[in-house]
Short mmCIF file of C-alpha atoms in Angstrom, two decimals:
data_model
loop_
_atom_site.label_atom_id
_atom_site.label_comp_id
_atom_site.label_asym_id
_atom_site.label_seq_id
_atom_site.Cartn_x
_atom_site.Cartn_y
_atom_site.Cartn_z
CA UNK A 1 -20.09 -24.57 -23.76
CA UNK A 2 -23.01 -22.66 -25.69
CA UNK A 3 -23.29 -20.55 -21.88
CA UNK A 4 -19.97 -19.88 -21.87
CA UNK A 5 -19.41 -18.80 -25.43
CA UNK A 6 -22.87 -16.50 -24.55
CA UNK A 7 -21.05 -14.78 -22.16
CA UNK A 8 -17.89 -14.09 -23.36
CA UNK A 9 -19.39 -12.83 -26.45
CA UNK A 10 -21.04 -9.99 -24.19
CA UNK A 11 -17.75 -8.44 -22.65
CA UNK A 12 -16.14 -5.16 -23.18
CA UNK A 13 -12.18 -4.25 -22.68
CA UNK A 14 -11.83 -0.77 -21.14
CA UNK A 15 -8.94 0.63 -19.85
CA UNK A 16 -8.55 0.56 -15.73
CA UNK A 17 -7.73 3.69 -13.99
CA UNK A 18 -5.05 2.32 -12.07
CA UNK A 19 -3.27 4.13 -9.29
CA UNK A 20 0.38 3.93 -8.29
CA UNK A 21 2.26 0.93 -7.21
CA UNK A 22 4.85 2.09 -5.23
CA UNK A 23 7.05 0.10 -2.62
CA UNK A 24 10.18 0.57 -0.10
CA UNK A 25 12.64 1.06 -1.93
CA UNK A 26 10.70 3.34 -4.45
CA UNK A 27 10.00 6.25 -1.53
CA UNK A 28 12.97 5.66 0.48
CA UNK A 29 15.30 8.68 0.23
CA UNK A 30 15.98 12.07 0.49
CA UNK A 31 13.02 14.21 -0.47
CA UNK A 32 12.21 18.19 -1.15
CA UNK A 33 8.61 19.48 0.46
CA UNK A 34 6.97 22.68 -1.60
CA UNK A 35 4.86 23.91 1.46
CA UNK A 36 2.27 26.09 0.69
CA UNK A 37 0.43 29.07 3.19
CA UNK A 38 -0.46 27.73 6.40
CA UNK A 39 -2.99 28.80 8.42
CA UNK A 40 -5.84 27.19 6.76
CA UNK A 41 -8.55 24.90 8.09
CA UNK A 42 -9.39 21.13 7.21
CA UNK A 43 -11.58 22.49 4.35
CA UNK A 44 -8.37 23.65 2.43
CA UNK A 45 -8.73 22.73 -2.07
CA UNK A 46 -4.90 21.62 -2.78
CA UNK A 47 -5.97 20.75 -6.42
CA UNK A 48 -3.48 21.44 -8.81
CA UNK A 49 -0.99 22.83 -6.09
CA UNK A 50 1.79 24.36 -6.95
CA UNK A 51 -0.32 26.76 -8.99
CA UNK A 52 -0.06 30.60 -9.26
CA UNK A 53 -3.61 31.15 -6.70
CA UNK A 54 -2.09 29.19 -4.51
CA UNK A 55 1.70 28.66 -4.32
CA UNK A 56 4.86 27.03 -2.61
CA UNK A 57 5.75 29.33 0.58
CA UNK A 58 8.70 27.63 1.71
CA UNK A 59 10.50 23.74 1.71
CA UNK A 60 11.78 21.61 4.22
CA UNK A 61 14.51 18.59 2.95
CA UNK A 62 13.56 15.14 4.89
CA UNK A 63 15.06 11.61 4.21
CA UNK A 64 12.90 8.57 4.69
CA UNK A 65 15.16 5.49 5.99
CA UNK A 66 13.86 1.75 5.78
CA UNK A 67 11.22 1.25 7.95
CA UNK A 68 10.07 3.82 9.70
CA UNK A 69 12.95 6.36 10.49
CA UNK A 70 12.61 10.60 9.24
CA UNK A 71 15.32 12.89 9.33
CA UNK A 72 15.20 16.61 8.52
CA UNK A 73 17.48 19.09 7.41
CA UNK A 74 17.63 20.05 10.85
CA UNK A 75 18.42 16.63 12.75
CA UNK A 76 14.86 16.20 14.19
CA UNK A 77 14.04 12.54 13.75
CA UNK A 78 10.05 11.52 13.18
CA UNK A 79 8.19 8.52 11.56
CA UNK A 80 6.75 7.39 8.57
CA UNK A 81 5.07 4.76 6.70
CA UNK A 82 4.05 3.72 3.70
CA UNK A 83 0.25 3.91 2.79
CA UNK A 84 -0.65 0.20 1.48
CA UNK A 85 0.91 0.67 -2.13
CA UNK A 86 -0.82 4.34 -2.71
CA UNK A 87 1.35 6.76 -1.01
CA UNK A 88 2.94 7.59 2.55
CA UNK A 89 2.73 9.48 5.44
CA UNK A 90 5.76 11.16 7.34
CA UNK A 91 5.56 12.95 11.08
CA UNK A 92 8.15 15.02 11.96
CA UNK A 93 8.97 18.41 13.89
CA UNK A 94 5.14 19.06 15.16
CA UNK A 95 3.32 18.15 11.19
CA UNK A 96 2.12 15.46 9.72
CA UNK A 97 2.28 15.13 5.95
CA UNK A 98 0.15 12.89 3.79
CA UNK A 99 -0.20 12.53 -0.29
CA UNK A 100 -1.00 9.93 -2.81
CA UNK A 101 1.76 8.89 -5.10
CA UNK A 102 1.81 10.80 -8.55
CA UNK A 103 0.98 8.28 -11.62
CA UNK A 104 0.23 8.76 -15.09
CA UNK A 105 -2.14 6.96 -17.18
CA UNK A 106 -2.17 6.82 -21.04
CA UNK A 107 -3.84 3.98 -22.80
CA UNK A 108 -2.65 0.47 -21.06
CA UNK A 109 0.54 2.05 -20.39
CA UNK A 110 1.04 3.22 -16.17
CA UNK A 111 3.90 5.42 -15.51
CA UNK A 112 4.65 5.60 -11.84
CA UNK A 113 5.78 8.21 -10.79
CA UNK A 114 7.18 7.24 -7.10
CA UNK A 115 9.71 10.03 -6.90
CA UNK A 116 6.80 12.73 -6.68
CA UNK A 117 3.79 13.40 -4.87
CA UNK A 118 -0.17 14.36 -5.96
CA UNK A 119 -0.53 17.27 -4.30
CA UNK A 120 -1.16 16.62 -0.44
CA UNK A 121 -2.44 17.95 2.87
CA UNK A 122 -0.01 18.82 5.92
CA UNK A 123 -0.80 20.18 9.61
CA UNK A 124 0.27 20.22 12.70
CA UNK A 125 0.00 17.45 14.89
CA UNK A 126 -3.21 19.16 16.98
CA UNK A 127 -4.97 19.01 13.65
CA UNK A 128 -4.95 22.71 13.06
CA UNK A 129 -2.68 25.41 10.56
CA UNK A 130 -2.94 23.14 7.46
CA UNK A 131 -1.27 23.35 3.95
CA UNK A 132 -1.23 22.39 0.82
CA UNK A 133 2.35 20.45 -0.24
CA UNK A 134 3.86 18.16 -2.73
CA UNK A 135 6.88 16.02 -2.50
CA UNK A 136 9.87 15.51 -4.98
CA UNK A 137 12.83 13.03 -4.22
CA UNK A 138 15.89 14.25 -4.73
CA UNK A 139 18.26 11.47 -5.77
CA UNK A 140 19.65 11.21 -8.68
CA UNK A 141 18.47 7.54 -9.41
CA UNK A 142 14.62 8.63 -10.44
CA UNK A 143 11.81 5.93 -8.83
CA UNK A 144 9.70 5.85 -12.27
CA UNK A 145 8.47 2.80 -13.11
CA UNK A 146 6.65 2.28 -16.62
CA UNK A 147 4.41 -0.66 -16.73
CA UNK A 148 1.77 -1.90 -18.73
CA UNK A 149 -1.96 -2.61 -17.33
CA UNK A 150 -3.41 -4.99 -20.18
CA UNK A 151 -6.87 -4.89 -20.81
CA UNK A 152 -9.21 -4.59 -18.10
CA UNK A 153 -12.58 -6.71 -18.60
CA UNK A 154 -15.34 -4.30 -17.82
CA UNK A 155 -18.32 -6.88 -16.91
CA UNK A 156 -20.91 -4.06 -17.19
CA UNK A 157 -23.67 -5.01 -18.20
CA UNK A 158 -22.81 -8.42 -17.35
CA UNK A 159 -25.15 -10.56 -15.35
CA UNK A 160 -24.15 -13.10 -12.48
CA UNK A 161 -25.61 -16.64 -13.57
CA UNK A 162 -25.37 -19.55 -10.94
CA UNK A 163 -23.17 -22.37 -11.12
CA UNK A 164 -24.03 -25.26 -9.25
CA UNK A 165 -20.94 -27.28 -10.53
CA UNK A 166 -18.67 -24.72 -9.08
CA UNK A 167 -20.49 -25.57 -5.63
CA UNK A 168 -20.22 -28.92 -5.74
CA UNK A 169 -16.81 -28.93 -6.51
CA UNK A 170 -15.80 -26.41 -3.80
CA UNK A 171 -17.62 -28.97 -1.58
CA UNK A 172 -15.95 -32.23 -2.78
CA UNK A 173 -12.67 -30.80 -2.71
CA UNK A 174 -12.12 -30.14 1.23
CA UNK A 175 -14.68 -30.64 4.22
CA UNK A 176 -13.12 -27.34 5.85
CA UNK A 177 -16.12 -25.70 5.10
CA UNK A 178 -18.96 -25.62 3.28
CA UNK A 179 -19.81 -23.61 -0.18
CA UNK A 180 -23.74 -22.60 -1.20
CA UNK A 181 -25.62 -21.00 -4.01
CA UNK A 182 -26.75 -17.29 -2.77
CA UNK A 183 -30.11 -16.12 -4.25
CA UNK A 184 -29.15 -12.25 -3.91
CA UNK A 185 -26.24 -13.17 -6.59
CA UNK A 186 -28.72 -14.25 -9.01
CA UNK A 187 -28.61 -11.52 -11.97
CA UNK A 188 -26.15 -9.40 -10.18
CA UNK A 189 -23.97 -7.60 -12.32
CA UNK A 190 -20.43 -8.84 -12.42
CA UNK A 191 -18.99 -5.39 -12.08
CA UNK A 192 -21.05 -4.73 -8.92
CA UNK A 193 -19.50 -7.90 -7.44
CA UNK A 194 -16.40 -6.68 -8.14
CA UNK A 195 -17.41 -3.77 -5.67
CA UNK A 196 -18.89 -5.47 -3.04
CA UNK A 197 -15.78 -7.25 -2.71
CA UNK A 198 -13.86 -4.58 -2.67
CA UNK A 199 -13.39 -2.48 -5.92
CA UNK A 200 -10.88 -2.09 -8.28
CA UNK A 201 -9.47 0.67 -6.48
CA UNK A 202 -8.67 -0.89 -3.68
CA UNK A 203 -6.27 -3.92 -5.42
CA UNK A 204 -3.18 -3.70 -3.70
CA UNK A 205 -0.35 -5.59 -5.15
CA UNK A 206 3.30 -6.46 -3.69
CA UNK A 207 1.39 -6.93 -0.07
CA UNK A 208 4.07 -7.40 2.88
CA UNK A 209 4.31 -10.82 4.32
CA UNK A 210 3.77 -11.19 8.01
CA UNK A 211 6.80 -9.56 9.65
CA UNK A 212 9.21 -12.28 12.10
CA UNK A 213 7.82 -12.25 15.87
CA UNK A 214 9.87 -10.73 18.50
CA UNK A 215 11.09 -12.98 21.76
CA UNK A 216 8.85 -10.74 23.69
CA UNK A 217 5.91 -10.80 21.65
CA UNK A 218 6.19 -14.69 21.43
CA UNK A 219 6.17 -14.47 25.47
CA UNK A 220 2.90 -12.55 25.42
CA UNK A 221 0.95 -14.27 22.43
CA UNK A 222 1.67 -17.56 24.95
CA UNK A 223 -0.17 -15.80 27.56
CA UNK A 224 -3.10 -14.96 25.68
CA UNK A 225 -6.20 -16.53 25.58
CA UNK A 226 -6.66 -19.68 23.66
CA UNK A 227 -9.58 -18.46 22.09
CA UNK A 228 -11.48 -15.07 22.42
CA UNK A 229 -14.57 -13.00 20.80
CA UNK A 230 -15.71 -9.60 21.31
CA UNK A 231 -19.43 -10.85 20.70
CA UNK A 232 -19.31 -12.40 23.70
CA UNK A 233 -16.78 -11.17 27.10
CA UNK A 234 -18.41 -12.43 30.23
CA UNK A 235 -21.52 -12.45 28.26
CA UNK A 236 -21.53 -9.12 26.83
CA UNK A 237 -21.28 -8.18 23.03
CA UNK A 238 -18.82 -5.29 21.91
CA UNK A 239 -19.44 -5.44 18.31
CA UNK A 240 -21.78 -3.52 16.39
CA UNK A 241 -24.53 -5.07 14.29
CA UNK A 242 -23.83 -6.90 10.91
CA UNK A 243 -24.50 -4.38 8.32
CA UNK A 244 -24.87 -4.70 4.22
CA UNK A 245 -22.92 -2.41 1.58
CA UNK A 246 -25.01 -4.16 -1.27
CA UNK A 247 -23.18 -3.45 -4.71
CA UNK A 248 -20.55 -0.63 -3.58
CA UNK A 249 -17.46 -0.26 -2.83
CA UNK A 250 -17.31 0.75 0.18
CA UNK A 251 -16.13 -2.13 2.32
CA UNK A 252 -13.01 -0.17 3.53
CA UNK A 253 -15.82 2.46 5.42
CA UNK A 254 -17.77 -0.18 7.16
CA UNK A 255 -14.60 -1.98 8.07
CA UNK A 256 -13.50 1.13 9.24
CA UNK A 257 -16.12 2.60 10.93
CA UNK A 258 -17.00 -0.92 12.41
CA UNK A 259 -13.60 -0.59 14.30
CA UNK A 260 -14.41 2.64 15.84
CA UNK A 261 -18.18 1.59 16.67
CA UNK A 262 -16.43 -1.45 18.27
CA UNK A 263 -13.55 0.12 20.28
CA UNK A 264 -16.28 3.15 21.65
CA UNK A 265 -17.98 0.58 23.34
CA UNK A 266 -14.99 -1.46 24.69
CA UNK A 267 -13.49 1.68 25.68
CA UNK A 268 -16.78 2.81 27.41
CA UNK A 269 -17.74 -0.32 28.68
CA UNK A 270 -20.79 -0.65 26.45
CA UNK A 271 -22.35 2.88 28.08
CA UNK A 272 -22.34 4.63 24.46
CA UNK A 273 -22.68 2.17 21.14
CA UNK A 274 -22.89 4.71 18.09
CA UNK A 275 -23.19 4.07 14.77
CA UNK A 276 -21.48 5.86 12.40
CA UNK A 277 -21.95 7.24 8.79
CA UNK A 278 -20.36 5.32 5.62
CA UNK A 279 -22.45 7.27 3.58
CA UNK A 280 -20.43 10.49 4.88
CA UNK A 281 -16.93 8.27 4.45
CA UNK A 282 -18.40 7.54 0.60
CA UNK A 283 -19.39 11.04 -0.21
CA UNK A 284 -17.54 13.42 1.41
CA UNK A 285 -13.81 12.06 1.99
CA UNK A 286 -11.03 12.82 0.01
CA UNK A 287 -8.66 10.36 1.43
CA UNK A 288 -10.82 7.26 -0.65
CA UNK A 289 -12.44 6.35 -4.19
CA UNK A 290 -15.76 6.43 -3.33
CA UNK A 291 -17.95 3.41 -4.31
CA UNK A 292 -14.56 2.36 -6.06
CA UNK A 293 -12.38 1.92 -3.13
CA UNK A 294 -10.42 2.66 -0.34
CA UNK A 295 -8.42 1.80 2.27
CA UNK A 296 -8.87 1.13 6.46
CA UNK A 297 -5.68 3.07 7.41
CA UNK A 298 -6.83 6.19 5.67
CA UNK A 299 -10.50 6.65 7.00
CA UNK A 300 -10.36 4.56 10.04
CA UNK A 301 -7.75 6.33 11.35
CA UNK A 302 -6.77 9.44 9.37
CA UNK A 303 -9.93 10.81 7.87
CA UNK A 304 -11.12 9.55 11.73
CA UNK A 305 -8.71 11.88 13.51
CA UNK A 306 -8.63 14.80 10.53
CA UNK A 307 -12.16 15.29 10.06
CA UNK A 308 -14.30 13.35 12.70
CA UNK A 309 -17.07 10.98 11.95
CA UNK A 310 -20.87 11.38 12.12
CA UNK A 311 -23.76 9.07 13.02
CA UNK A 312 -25.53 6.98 10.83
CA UNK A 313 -28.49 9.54 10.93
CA UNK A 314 -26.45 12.34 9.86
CA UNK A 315 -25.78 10.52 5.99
CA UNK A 316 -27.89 7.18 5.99
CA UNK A 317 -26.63 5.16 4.06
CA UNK A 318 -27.06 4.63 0.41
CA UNK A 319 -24.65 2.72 -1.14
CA UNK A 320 -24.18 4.84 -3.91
CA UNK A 321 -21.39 8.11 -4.89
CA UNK A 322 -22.68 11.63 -4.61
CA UNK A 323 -21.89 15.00 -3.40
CA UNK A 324 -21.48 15.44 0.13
CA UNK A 325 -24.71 15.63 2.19
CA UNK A 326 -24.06 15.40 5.52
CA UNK A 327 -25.55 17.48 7.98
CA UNK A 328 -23.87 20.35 8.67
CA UNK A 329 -24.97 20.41 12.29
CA UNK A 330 -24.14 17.10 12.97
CA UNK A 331 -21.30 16.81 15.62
CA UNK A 332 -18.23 14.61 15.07
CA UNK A 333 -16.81 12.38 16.97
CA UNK A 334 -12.86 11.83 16.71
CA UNK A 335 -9.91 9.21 16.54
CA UNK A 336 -6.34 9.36 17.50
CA UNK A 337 -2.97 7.50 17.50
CA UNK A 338 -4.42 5.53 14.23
CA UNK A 339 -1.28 2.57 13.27
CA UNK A 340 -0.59 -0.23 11.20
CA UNK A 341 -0.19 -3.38 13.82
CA UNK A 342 3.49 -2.89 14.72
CA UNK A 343 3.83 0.37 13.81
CA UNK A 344 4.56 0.53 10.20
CA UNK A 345 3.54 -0.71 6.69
CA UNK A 346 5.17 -4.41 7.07
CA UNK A 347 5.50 -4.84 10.88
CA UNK A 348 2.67 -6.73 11.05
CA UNK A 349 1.99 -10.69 12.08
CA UNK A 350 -0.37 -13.10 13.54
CA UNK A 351 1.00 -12.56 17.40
CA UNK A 352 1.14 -8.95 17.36
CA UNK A 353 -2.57 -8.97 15.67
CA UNK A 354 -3.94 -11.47 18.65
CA UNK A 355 -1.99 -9.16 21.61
CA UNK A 356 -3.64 -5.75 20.38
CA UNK A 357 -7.11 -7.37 19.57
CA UNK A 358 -7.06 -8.77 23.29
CA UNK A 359 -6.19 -5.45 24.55
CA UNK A 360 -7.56 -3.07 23.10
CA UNK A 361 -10.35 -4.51 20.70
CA UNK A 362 -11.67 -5.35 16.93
CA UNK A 363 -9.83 -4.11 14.65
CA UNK A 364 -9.82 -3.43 10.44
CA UNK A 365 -8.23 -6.05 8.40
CA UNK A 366 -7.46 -6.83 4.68
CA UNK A 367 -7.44 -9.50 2.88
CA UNK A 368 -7.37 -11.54 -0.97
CA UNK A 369 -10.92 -12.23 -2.09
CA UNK A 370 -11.42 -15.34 -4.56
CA UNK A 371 -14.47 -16.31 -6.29
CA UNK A 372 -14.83 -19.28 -3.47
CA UNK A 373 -14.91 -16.88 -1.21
CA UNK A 374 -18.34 -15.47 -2.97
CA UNK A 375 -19.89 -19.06 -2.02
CA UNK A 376 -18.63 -19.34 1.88
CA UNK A 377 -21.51 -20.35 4.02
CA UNK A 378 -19.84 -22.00 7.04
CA UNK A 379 -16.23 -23.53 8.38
CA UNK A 380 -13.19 -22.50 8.54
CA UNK A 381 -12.24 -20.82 4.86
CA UNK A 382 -9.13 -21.37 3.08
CA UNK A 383 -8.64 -20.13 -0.47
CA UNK A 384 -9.32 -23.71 -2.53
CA UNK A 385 -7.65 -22.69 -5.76
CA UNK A 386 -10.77 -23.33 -7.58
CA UNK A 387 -12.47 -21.33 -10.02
CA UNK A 388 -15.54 -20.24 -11.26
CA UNK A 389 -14.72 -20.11 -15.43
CA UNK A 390 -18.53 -18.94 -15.85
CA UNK A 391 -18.48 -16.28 -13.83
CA UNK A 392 -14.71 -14.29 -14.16
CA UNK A 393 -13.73 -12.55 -11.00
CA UNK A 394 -10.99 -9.99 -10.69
CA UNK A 395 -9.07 -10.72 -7.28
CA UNK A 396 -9.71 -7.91 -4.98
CA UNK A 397 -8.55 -6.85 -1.72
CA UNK A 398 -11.74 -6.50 0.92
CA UNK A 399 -11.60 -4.89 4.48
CA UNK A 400 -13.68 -6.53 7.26
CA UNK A 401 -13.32 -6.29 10.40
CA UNK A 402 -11.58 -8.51 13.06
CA UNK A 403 -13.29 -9.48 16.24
CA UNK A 404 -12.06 -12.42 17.97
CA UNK A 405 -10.04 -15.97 16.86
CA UNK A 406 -10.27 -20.01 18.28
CA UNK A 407 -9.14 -23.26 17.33
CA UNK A 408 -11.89 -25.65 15.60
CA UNK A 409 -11.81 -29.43 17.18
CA UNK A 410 -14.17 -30.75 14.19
CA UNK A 411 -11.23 -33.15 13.58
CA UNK A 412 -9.25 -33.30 17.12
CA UNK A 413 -6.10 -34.71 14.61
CA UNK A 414 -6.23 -32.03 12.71
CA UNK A 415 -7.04 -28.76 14.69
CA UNK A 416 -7.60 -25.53 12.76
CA UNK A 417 -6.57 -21.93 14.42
CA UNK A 418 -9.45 -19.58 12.72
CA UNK A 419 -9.62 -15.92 12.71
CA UNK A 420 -13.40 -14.67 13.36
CA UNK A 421 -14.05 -11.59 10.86
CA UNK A 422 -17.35 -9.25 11.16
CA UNK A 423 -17.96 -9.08 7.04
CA UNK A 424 -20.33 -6.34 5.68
CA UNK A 425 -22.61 -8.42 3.28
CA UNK A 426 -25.74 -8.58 5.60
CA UNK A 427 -26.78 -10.75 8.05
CA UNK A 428 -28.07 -14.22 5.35
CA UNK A 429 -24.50 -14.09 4.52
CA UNK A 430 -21.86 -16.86 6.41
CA UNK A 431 -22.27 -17.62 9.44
CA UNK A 432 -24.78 -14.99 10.59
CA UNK A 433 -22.93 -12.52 8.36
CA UNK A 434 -19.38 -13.13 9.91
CA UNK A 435 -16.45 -15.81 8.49
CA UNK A 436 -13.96 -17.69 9.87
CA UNK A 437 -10.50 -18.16 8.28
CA UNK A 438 -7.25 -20.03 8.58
CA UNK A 439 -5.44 -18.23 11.22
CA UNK A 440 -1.31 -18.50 11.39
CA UNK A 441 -0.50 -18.91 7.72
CA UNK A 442 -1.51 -15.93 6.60
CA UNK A 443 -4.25 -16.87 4.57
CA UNK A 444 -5.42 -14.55 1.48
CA UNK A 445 -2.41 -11.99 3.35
CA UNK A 446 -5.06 -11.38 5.88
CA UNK A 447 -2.43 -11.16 8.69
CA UNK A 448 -0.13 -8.60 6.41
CA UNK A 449 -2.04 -5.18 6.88
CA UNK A 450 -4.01 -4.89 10.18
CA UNK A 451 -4.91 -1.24 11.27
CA UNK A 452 -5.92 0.18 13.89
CA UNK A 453 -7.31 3.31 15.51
CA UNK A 454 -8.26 4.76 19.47
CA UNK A 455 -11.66 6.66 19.63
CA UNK A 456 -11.23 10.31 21.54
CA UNK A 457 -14.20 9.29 23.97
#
């Protein structure tokens, strides 16, 4: 009791910075663009836009139908989709148009402002003649949404302190697999575990359950495989070596740029195998948080296809936030046709996930990280509903990549389907720095948000 009572007694409430939480039926609806001047590059400032140095030029009207449907003004129908909880992205007549949902933060108290737009970026669908825009709906019923935070615990300061009893108890409690003490988590701040599983900033709430499987996607997912790993087709490995993003946030860049390291190889056939720059994702992206957070789906694919990524030598890696120092010289290479798996925000589920990792390789995934989770060493990991009351752990949402599934015959009466996930915590970590997890039940919502992206090779 005396350790707990220690550590408690060191804590500090601070207000989170908390960004919007906005769902279907909150962006759904008819909606104004302000366009700004076009002809612009990728290096285009929209802060603050509207604004008199840089203003609205003209406005198109388009209404955004459940799931994926856009209409104009003019009858031309395009897609869209939501962005996790944090904003959407709409395609229609020849642009695309992305922008973070507008929220306002005062004390504990969130108003969400899902009927507007922070100021965005649009361009045509060649990646050239961008804009600045921003989005209001136009319905009369207003999606604003006050809520209160509560008091974030800030653990700064804060230092991790074993607990063996935690362990043990993990370990009596199932024999799926097995929980250890890791030395490297000895002294670590609280705060910077918080990162390395994910950040703050990258907390989505309200995630999407698996979407129902189609007759025909049944049909394939039967043909499939019963078990499969890109470390190993025919003998040959696909995936790119385990990496470590120590005490930042920046899980969504290696998860992302482990996907496109991973499909340049499958795509050709192991003859080029770069490595590519978190660092630059960290530092230089606007479409993330930083060390703080950020999501697959918006550097893995968008930031992939919008601004190109570099090679690990062109920003090693530091694990820490920064101004942008990337080489200027260094060439990019690019990513197209970037999708949630099946299509949209919500379409996903475990067949569809199996079908496009078969065909056309790893892929980034999300999922619900637990303190238990910290402790994984081996097995086949399901959340135990234990916790840690020593150590407090926000729930966080972590990206990692997927790279192949199975079926474990430990107990031939009880069979487990496992998903086999690439994690970004160094190699001492798991099993050789990768995890297996419960596959077919959705397990920590790992099967809700899958992304994926095709490298221009």
């Amino acid at each position: 009791m005396k350790q707990l009572l220690v550590f408690l007694c060191g804590l500090v409430c601070v207000l989170a910075d908390t960004p919007a939480n906005c769902t279907y039926e909150d962006v759904k609806g008819k909606w104004v663009f302000q366009i700004g001047k076009m002809g612009h590059d990728n290096t285009i400032n929209c802060t603050g836009f509207p604004s008199v140095f840089n203003p609205a030029e003209s406005k198109i009207e388009v209404s955004l139908f459940f799931p994926d449907l856009a209409v104009d003004q003019f009858g031309n129908k395009g897609f869209w989709t939501l962005i996790y909880n944090q904003g959407f992205e709409v395609v229609i007549a020849g642009r695309k148009y992305f922008a973070f949902s507008k929220y306002k933060q005062s004390g504990s108290t969130v108003k969400d402002m899902c009927d507007q737009t922070l100021p965005g970026w649009s361009h045509d669908v060649l990646g050239r003649n961008w804009a600045c825009y921003a989005g209001m709906k136009q319905e009369e019923k207003r999606s604003v949404k006050v809520r209160k935070t509560g008091l974030t615990t800030s653990y700064a300061g804060i230092r991790y302190r074993s607990n063996t009893t935690f362990v043990t108890d993990i370990n009596r409690h199932q024999r799926s697999w097995t929980a250890v003490k890791y030395p490297e988590y000895e002294n670590m701040e609280i705060e910077d575990m918080i990162r390395r599983a994910g950040g703050r900033k990258s907390r989505i709430t309200d995630i999407p359950k698996p979407a129902p499987v189609s007759p025909e996607h049944a049909r394939i997912a039967v043909g499939l495989p019963k078990s499969f790993d890109w470390r190993n087709v025919n003998g040959v490995n696909f995936v790119s070596p385990i990496r470590n993003q120590a005490s930042c946030g920046s899980c969504f860049a290696f998860s992302a740029m482990g996907m496109n390291e991973a499909r340049w190889r499958v795509m050709s056939n192991n003859t080029a195998q770069p490595v590519f720059s978190p660092q630059d994702i960290v530092e230089c992206s606007e479409y993330s948080q930083g060390c703080e957070g950020g999501f697959p789906y918006l550097i893995g694919g968008k930031y992939a296809e919008d601004f190109g990524l570099v090679l690990e030598e062109c920003n090693p890696y530091t694990g820490s936030d920064g101004a942008c120092s990337t080489k200027k010289d260094c060439p990019r290479m690019y990513s197209t046709k970037y999708e949630y798996i099946g299509g949209y925000y919500g379409a996903c589920n475990e067949a569809l996930m199996r079908i496009e990792l078969v065909k056309n390789g790893p892929m980034a995934v999300a999922f619900e990280v637990y303190n238990d989770f910290m402790h994984y060493k081996s097995g086949v990991y399901h959340h135990t509903g234990l916790t840690d009351r020593f150590n407090p752990f926000e729930i966080t949402n972590h990206a990692v990549l997927l790279v192949g599934y199975g079926t474990d015959m430990t107990n031939p009466e009880t069979p487990q389907d496992y998903w086999i996930v690439k994690n970004s915590w160094g190699e001492g970590w798991g099993e050789d720095g990768y995890f297996r997890i419960r596959r077919g039940v959705d397990e920590c919502s790992i099967e809700s948000i899958a992304v994926q992206s095709f490298p221009i090779v």
